[in-house]
GROMACS .gro file of C-alpha atoms in nm:
model
  185
    1MET     CA    1  -5.762  -1.243  -0.774
    2THR     CA    2  -5.537  -1.130  -0.495
    3GLU     CA    3  -5.476  -0.789  -0.462
    4GLU     CA    4  -5.079  -0.711  -0.458
    5ARG     CA    5  -4.945  -0.386  -0.349
    6GLY     CA    6  -4.881  -0.190  -0.678
    7GLU     CA    7  -5.090  -0.362  -0.913
    8TYR     CA    8  -5.361  -0.066  -0.869
    9ILE     CA    9  -5.367   0.273  -0.862
   10ARG     CA   10  -5.599   0.464  -0.638
   11PHE     CA   11  -5.733   0.783  -0.674
   12MET     CA   12  -5.902   1.002  -0.388
   13ASN     CA   13  -6.251   0.978  -0.516
   14GLY     CA   14  -6.212   0.629  -0.470
   15GLU     CA   15  -6.180   0.520  -0.820
   16VAL     CA   16  -5.945   0.213  -0.893
   17LEU     CA   17  -5.732   0.125  -1.219
   18VAL     CA   18  -5.527  -0.169  -1.269
   19PHE     CA   19  -5.175  -0.050  -1.340
   20LYS     CA   20  -5.096  -0.321  -1.614
   21HIS     CA   21  -5.391  -0.195  -1.831
   22PHE     CA   22  -5.320   0.185  -1.785
   23PHE     CA   23  -4.988   0.113  -1.891
   24LYS     CA   24  -5.095  -0.073  -2.192
   25GLU     CA   25  -5.374   0.148  -2.308
   26HIS     CA   26  -5.178   0.489  -2.242
   27PHE     CA   27  -4.840   0.390  -2.348
   28PRO     CA   28  -4.889   0.461  -2.718
   29LYS     CA   29  -4.999   0.801  -2.657
   30PHE     CA   30  -4.707   0.905  -2.414
   31PHE     CA   31  -4.454   0.748  -2.657
   32ALA     CA   32  -4.616   0.975  -2.931
   33PHE     CA   33  -4.554   1.297  -2.686
   34THR     CA   34  -4.213   1.207  -2.644
   35SER     CA   35  -4.153   1.219  -3.010
   36ARG     CA   36  -4.201   1.576  -3.002
   37PHE     CA   37  -3.860   1.624  -2.810
   38ILE     CA   38  -3.680   1.317  -2.897
   39ASP     CA   39  -3.626   1.117  -3.204
   40ASP     CA   40  -3.459   0.815  -3.120
   41SER     CA   41  -3.739   0.565  -3.048
   42TYR     CA   42  -3.522   0.360  -2.807
   43VAL     CA   43  -3.441   0.654  -2.580
   44ARG     CA   44  -3.810   0.755  -2.602
   45GLU     CA   45  -3.939   0.385  -2.500
   46ASP     CA   46  -3.697   0.409  -2.221
   47ILE     CA   47  -3.838   0.731  -2.101
   48VAL     CA   48  -4.179   0.650  -2.091
   49GLN     CA   49  -4.088   0.329  -1.944
   50GLU     CA   50  -3.869   0.477  -1.645
   51THR     CA   51  -4.183   0.708  -1.594
   52PHE     CA   52  -4.433   0.437  -1.557
   53ILE     CA   53  -4.172   0.284  -1.304
   54ILE     CA   54  -4.206   0.599  -1.098
   55VAL     CA   55  -4.591   0.595  -1.096
   56TRP     CA   56  -4.573   0.225  -0.987
   57SER     CA   57  -4.338   0.301  -0.731
   58ARG     CA   58  -4.547   0.571  -0.564
   59HIS     CA   59  -4.819   0.344  -0.520
   60LEU     CA   60  -4.861   0.485  -0.171
   61LYS     CA   61  -4.933   0.839  -0.307
   62MET     CA   62  -5.267   0.856  -0.421
   63PHE     CA   63  -5.364   1.097  -0.694
   64ASP     CA   64  -5.666   1.308  -0.702
   65SER     CA   65  -5.797   1.149  -1.038
   66GLU     CA   66  -5.673   0.982  -1.363
   67VAL     CA   67  -5.650   1.333  -1.510
   68ALA     CA   68  -5.401   1.435  -1.218
   69LEU     CA   69  -5.195   1.101  -1.289
   70GLN     CA   70  -5.191   1.199  -1.662
   71ALA     CA   71  -5.079   1.552  -1.580
   72PHE     CA   72  -4.814   1.421  -1.349
   73ILE     CA   73  -4.682   1.175  -1.594
   74TYR     CA   74  -4.692   1.433  -1.904
   75ARG     CA   75  -4.466   1.650  -1.661
   76THR     CA   76  -4.242   1.389  -1.587
   77LEU     CA   77  -4.168   1.272  -1.940
   78ARG     CA   78  -4.141   1.642  -2.034
   79ASN     CA   79  -3.865   1.683  -1.769
   80LYS     CA   80  -3.704   1.343  -1.842
   81CYS     CA   81  -3.676   1.438  -2.213
   82LEU     CA   82  -3.525   1.782  -2.159
   83ASP     CA   83  -3.276   1.616  -1.939
   84TYR     CA   84  -3.196   1.397  -2.173
   85ILE     CA   85  -3.152   1.657  -2.446
   86ARG     CA   86  -2.909   1.846  -2.217
   87HIS     CA   87  -2.708   1.567  -2.154
   88GLU     CA   88  -2.674   1.475  -2.523
   89LYS     CA   89  -2.586   1.835  -2.576
   90ILE     CA   90  -2.321   1.833  -2.300
   91LYS     CA   91  -2.178   1.515  -2.477
   92GLU     CA   92  -2.181   1.629  -2.802
   93ARG     CA   93  -1.963   1.943  -2.723
   94TYR     CA   94  -1.758   1.739  -2.532
   95SER     CA   95  -1.699   1.506  -2.833
   96SER     CA   96  -1.660   1.791  -3.052
   97GLU     CA   97  -1.382   1.935  -2.854
   98TYR     CA   98  -1.206   1.598  -2.831
   99SER     CA   99  -1.256   1.536  -3.189
  100LYS     CA  100  -1.091   1.841  -3.281
  101GLU     CA  101  -0.817   1.767  -3.032
  102ARG     CA  102  -0.767   1.402  -3.211
  103GLU     CA  103  -0.765   1.518  -3.555
  104THR     CA  104  -0.445   1.750  -3.496
  105SER     CA  105  -0.107   1.580  -3.574
  106ASP     CA  106   0.031   1.659  -3.238
  107TYR     CA  107  -0.201   1.419  -3.093
  108LEU     CA  108  -0.138   1.144  -3.331
  109MET     CA  109   0.219   1.177  -3.286
  110GLN     CA  110   0.141   1.181  -2.879
  111ALA     CA  111  -0.056   0.874  -2.934
  112ILE     CA  112   0.199   0.697  -3.097
  113ILE     CA  113   0.458   0.795  -2.879
  114ASP     CA  114   0.234   0.666  -2.570
  115GLU     CA  115   0.163   0.352  -2.731
  116GLU     CA  116   0.534   0.271  -2.852
  117SER     CA  117   0.654   0.375  -2.527
  118ARG     CA  118   0.428   0.150  -2.314
  119PHE     CA  119   0.515  -0.143  -2.564
  120LEU     CA  120   0.895  -0.106  -2.524
  121ILE     CA  121   0.862  -0.068  -2.151
  122HIS     CA  122   0.647  -0.379  -2.121
  123LYS     CA  123   0.886  -0.559  -2.336
  124ALA     CA  124   1.163  -0.453  -2.130
  125ILE     CA  125   1.030  -0.564  -1.806
  126LYS     CA  126   0.945  -0.899  -1.955
  127SER     CA  127   1.326  -0.938  -2.003
  128LEU     CA  128   1.392  -0.923  -1.646
  129THR     CA  129   1.411  -1.238  -1.400
  130PRO     CA  130   1.078  -1.321  -1.245
  131GLN     CA  131   1.150  -1.186  -0.925
  132VAL     CA  132   1.279  -0.860  -1.031
  133GLN     CA  133   0.960  -0.795  -1.234
  134ALA     CA  134   0.760  -0.893  -0.960
  135VAL     CA  135   0.900  -0.618  -0.761
  136ILE     CA  136   0.919  -0.348  -1.004
  137LYS     CA  137   0.559  -0.411  -1.129
  138LEU     CA  138   0.451  -0.374  -0.758
  139HIS     CA  139   0.641  -0.070  -0.721
  140LEU     CA  140   0.482   0.071  -1.048
  141GLU     CA  141   0.167  -0.023  -0.882
  142GLY     CA  142   0.229   0.222  -0.617
  143LYS     CA  143   0.340  -0.006  -0.326
  144LYS     CA  144   0.616   0.109  -0.076
  145ASN     CA  145   0.925  -0.101  -0.053
  146LYS     CA  146   0.820  -0.246   0.294
  147GLU     CA  147   0.457  -0.324   0.127
  148ILE     CA  148   0.650  -0.512  -0.149
  149ALA     CA  149   0.866  -0.703   0.079
  150GLU     CA  150   0.544  -0.838   0.294
  151GLU     CA  151   0.368  -0.928  -0.001
  152MET     CA  152   0.670  -1.116  -0.169
  153GLY     CA  153   0.802  -1.272   0.168
  154ILE     CA  154   1.133  -1.099   0.122
  155SER     CA  155   1.327  -0.846   0.343
  156GLU     CA  156   1.333  -0.474   0.228
  157THR     CA  157   1.693  -0.480   0.144
  158THR     CA  158   1.631  -0.749  -0.127
  159VAL     CA  159   1.346  -0.528  -0.258
  160LYS     CA  160   1.586  -0.230  -0.268
  161PHE     CA  161   1.840  -0.463  -0.438
  162HIS     CA  162   1.584  -0.592  -0.725
  163LYS     CA  163   1.492  -0.244  -0.781
  164SER     CA  164   1.817  -0.139  -0.842
  165VAL     CA  165   1.891  -0.405  -1.089
  166ALA     CA  166   1.563  -0.338  -1.279
  167TYR     CA  167   1.655   0.024  -1.294
  168ARG     CA  168   2.006  -0.038  -1.425
  169GLU     CA  169   1.862  -0.322  -1.688
  170LEU     CA  170   1.576  -0.071  -1.800
  171ASN     CA  171   1.790   0.223  -1.841
  172LYS     CA  172   2.029  -0.013  -2.038
  173SER     CA  173   1.756  -0.166  -2.286
  174LEU     CA  174   1.525   0.149  -2.267
  175GLY     CA  175   1.788   0.467  -2.343
  176HIS     CA  176   1.700   0.461  -2.707
  177LEU     CA  177   1.359   0.551  -2.602
  178PHE     CA  178   1.415   0.872  -2.416
  179LEU     CA  179   1.662   0.968  -2.726
  180MET     CA  180   1.342   0.870  -2.985
  181ILE     CA  181   1.108   1.085  -2.809
  182THR     CA  182   1.343   1.386  -2.752
  183MET     CA  183   1.409   1.364  -3.144
  184LEU     CA  184   1.038   1.328  -3.186
  185SER     CA  185   0.926   1.602  -2.992
   0.00000   0.00000   0.00000
């Protein structure tokens, strides 16, 4: 059997362990250890596997002994579990605050207005001629008149003309939208 880099864990005292065997033998106890911190078995499995990857990637660092290796693994597992718990608390806090905001009638009304506005604006833009549509869409992406002209192969004057047509037509077809928003606010 050829010795590949990373297949073995070497200790200062000359002892050598086959990584694959060490993993299979010790995975269950490390997995059980993480249950003291985290209930989700999928998360626990990921944490243990990530820890073994760290050990495997540190193959150039020799450990003093198998006990030192296991101590390193336990410390790493504990730290990863605590990091996960902290991250979950932050997500929970944010979710709770966001959830309270979403439950308000103001939020519902604003969401309805936003979606209806997007729909009506998109519908109004689709009613424009293809070239005017292209100009207004590029403008809404934040492009300058010169960039639009270069991209479309038209003059800046033509871009300005198409934008004025678009604004005039959109104002005609969307004027009621602004009235509706004012009434609902």
